[in-house]
mmCIF file of C-alpha atoms in Angstrom:
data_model
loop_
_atom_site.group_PDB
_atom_site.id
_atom_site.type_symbol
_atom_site.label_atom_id
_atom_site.label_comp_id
_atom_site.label_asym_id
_atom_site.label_seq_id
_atom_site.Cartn_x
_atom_site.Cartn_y
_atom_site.Cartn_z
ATOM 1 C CA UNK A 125 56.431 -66.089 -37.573
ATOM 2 C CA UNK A 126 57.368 -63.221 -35.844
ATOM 3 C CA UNK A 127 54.822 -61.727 -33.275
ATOM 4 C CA UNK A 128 54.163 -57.849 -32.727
ATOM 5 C CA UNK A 129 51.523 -56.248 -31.067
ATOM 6 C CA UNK A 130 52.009 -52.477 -31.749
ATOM 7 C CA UNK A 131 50.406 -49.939 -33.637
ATOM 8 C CA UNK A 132 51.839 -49.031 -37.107
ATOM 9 C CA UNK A 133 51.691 -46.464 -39.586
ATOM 10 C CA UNK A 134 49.166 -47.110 -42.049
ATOM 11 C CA UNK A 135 50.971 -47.720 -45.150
ATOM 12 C CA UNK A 136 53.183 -50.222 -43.052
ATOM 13 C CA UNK A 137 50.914 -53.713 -44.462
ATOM 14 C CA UNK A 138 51.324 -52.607 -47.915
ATOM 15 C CA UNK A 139 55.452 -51.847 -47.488
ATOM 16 C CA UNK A 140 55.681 -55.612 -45.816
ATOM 17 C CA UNK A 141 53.647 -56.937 -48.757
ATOM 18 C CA UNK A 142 56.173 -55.251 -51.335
ATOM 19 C CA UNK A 143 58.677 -56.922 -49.368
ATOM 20 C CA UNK A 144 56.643 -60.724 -50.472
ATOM 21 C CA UNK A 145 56.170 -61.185 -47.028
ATOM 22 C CA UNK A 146 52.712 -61.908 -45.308
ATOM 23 C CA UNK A 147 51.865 -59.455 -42.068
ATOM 24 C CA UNK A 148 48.258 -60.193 -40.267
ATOM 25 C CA UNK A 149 46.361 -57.195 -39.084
ATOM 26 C CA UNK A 150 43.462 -56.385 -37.854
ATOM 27 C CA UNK A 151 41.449 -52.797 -37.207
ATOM 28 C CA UNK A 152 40.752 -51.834 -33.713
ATOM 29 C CA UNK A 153 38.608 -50.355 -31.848
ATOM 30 C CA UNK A 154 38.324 -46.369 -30.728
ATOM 31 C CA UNK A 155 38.934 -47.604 -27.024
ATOM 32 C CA UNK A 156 42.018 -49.578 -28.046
ATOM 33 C CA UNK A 157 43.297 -47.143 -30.590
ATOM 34 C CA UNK A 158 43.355 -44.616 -28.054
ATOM 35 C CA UNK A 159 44.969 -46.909 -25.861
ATOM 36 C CA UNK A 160 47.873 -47.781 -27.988
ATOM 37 C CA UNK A 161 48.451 -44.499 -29.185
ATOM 38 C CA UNK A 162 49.190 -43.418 -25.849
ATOM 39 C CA UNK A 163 51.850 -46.213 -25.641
ATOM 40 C CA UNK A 164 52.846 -45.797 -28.834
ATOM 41 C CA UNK A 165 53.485 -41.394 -27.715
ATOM 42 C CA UNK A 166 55.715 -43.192 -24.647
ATOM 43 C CA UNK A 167 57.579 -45.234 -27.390
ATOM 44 C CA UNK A 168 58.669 -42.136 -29.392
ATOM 45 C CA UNK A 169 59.602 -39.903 -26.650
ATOM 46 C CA UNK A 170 61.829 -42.774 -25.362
ATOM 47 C CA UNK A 171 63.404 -42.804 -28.937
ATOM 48 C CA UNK A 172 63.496 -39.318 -29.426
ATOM 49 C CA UNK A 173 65.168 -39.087 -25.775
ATOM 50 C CA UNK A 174 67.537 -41.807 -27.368
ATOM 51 C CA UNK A 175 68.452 -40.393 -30.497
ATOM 52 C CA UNK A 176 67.621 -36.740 -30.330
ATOM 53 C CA UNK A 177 67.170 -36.887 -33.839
ATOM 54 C CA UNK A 178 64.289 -34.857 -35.970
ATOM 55 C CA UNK A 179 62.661 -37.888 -37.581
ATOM 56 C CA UNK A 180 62.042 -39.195 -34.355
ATOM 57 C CA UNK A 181 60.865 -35.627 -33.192
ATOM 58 C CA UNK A 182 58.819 -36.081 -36.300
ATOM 59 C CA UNK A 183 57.514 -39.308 -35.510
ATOM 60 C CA UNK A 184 56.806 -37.716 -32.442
ATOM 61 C CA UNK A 185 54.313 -35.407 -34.043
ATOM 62 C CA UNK A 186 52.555 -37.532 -36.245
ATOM 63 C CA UNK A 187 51.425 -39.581 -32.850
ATOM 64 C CA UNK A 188 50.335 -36.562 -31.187
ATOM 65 C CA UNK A 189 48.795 -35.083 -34.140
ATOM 66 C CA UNK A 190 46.929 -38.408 -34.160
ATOM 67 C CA UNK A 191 45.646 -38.605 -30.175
ATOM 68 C CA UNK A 192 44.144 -35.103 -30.832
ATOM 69 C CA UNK A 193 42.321 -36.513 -33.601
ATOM 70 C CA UNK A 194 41.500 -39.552 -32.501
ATOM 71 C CA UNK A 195 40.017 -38.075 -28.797
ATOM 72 C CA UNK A 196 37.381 -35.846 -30.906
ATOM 73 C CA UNK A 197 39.966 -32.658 -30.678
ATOM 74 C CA UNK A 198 41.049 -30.182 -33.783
ATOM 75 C CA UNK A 199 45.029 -29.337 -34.747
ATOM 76 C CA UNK A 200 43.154 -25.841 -34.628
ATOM 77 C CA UNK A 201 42.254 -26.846 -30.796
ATOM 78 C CA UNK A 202 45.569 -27.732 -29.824
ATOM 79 C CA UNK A 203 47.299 -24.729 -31.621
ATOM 80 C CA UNK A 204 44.329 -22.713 -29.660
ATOM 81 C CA UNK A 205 45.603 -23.874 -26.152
ATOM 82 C CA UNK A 206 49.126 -24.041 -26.573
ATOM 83 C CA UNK A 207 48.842 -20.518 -27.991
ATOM 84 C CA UNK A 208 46.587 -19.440 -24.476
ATOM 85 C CA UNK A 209 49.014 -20.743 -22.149
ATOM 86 C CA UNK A 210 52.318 -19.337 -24.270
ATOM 87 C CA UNK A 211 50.231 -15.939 -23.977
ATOM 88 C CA UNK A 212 49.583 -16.340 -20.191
ATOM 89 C CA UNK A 213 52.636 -18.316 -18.908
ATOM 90 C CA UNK A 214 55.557 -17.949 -21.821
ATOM 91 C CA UNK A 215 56.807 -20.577 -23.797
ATOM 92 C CA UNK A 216 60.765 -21.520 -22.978
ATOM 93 C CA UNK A 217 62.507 -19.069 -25.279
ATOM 94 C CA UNK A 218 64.493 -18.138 -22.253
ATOM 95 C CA UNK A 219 66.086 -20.987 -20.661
ATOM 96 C CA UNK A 220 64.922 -20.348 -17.644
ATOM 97 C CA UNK A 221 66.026 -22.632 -14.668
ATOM 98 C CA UNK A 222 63.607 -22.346 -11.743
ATOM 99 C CA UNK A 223 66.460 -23.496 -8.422
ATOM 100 C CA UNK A 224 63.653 -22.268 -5.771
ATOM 101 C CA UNK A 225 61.174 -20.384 -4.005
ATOM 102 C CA UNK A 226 61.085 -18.741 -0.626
ATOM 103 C CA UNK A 227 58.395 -17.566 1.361
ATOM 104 C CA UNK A 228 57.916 -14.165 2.006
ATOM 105 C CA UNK A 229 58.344 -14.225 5.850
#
């Protein structure tokens, strides 16, 4: 048998079943849910950083869209803040490379 321990999509049991293979699963708990959805947000970056493709980048998503749920937060939250700071600070539309910053003495 081979061993994971990793968070999967939810569908994922049924798709191994399909496949007339046996997974075992269990449900966690909030604590370790969070938990392994922040590993699992390190996991996609580092294959999104790999591949640079847009499913990853989507895959990407779906794990954030999931920590804001799961820590008691709203999509309408999120959009709220990264909206406030875009309005105060700018987004990146500019490619704007920060080299340094002197002191005015």
């Amino acid at each position: 048998m081979k061993q994971y321990h990793k968070l999967v999509r939810d569908q994922i049991p049924e798709i191994i079943k399909a496949d007339g293979k046996i997974c075992i699963c269990e449900t966690l708990s909030d604590k370790d849910y969070i938990y392994l959805l922040d590993q699992k947000l390190n996991e996609e970056l580092a294959e999104y950083q790999e591949s640079k493709s847009l499913e990853e980048l989507a895959d990407l998503l779906e794990v954030m869209q999931a920590v804001v749920k799961a820590r008691g937060w709203t999509l309408e939250e999120l959009e709220q803040v990264r909206a406030d700071k875009a309005a105060k600070r700018g987004g990146f539309e500019k490619k704007i490379l920060l080299k340094g910053v002197k002191e005015d003495c």
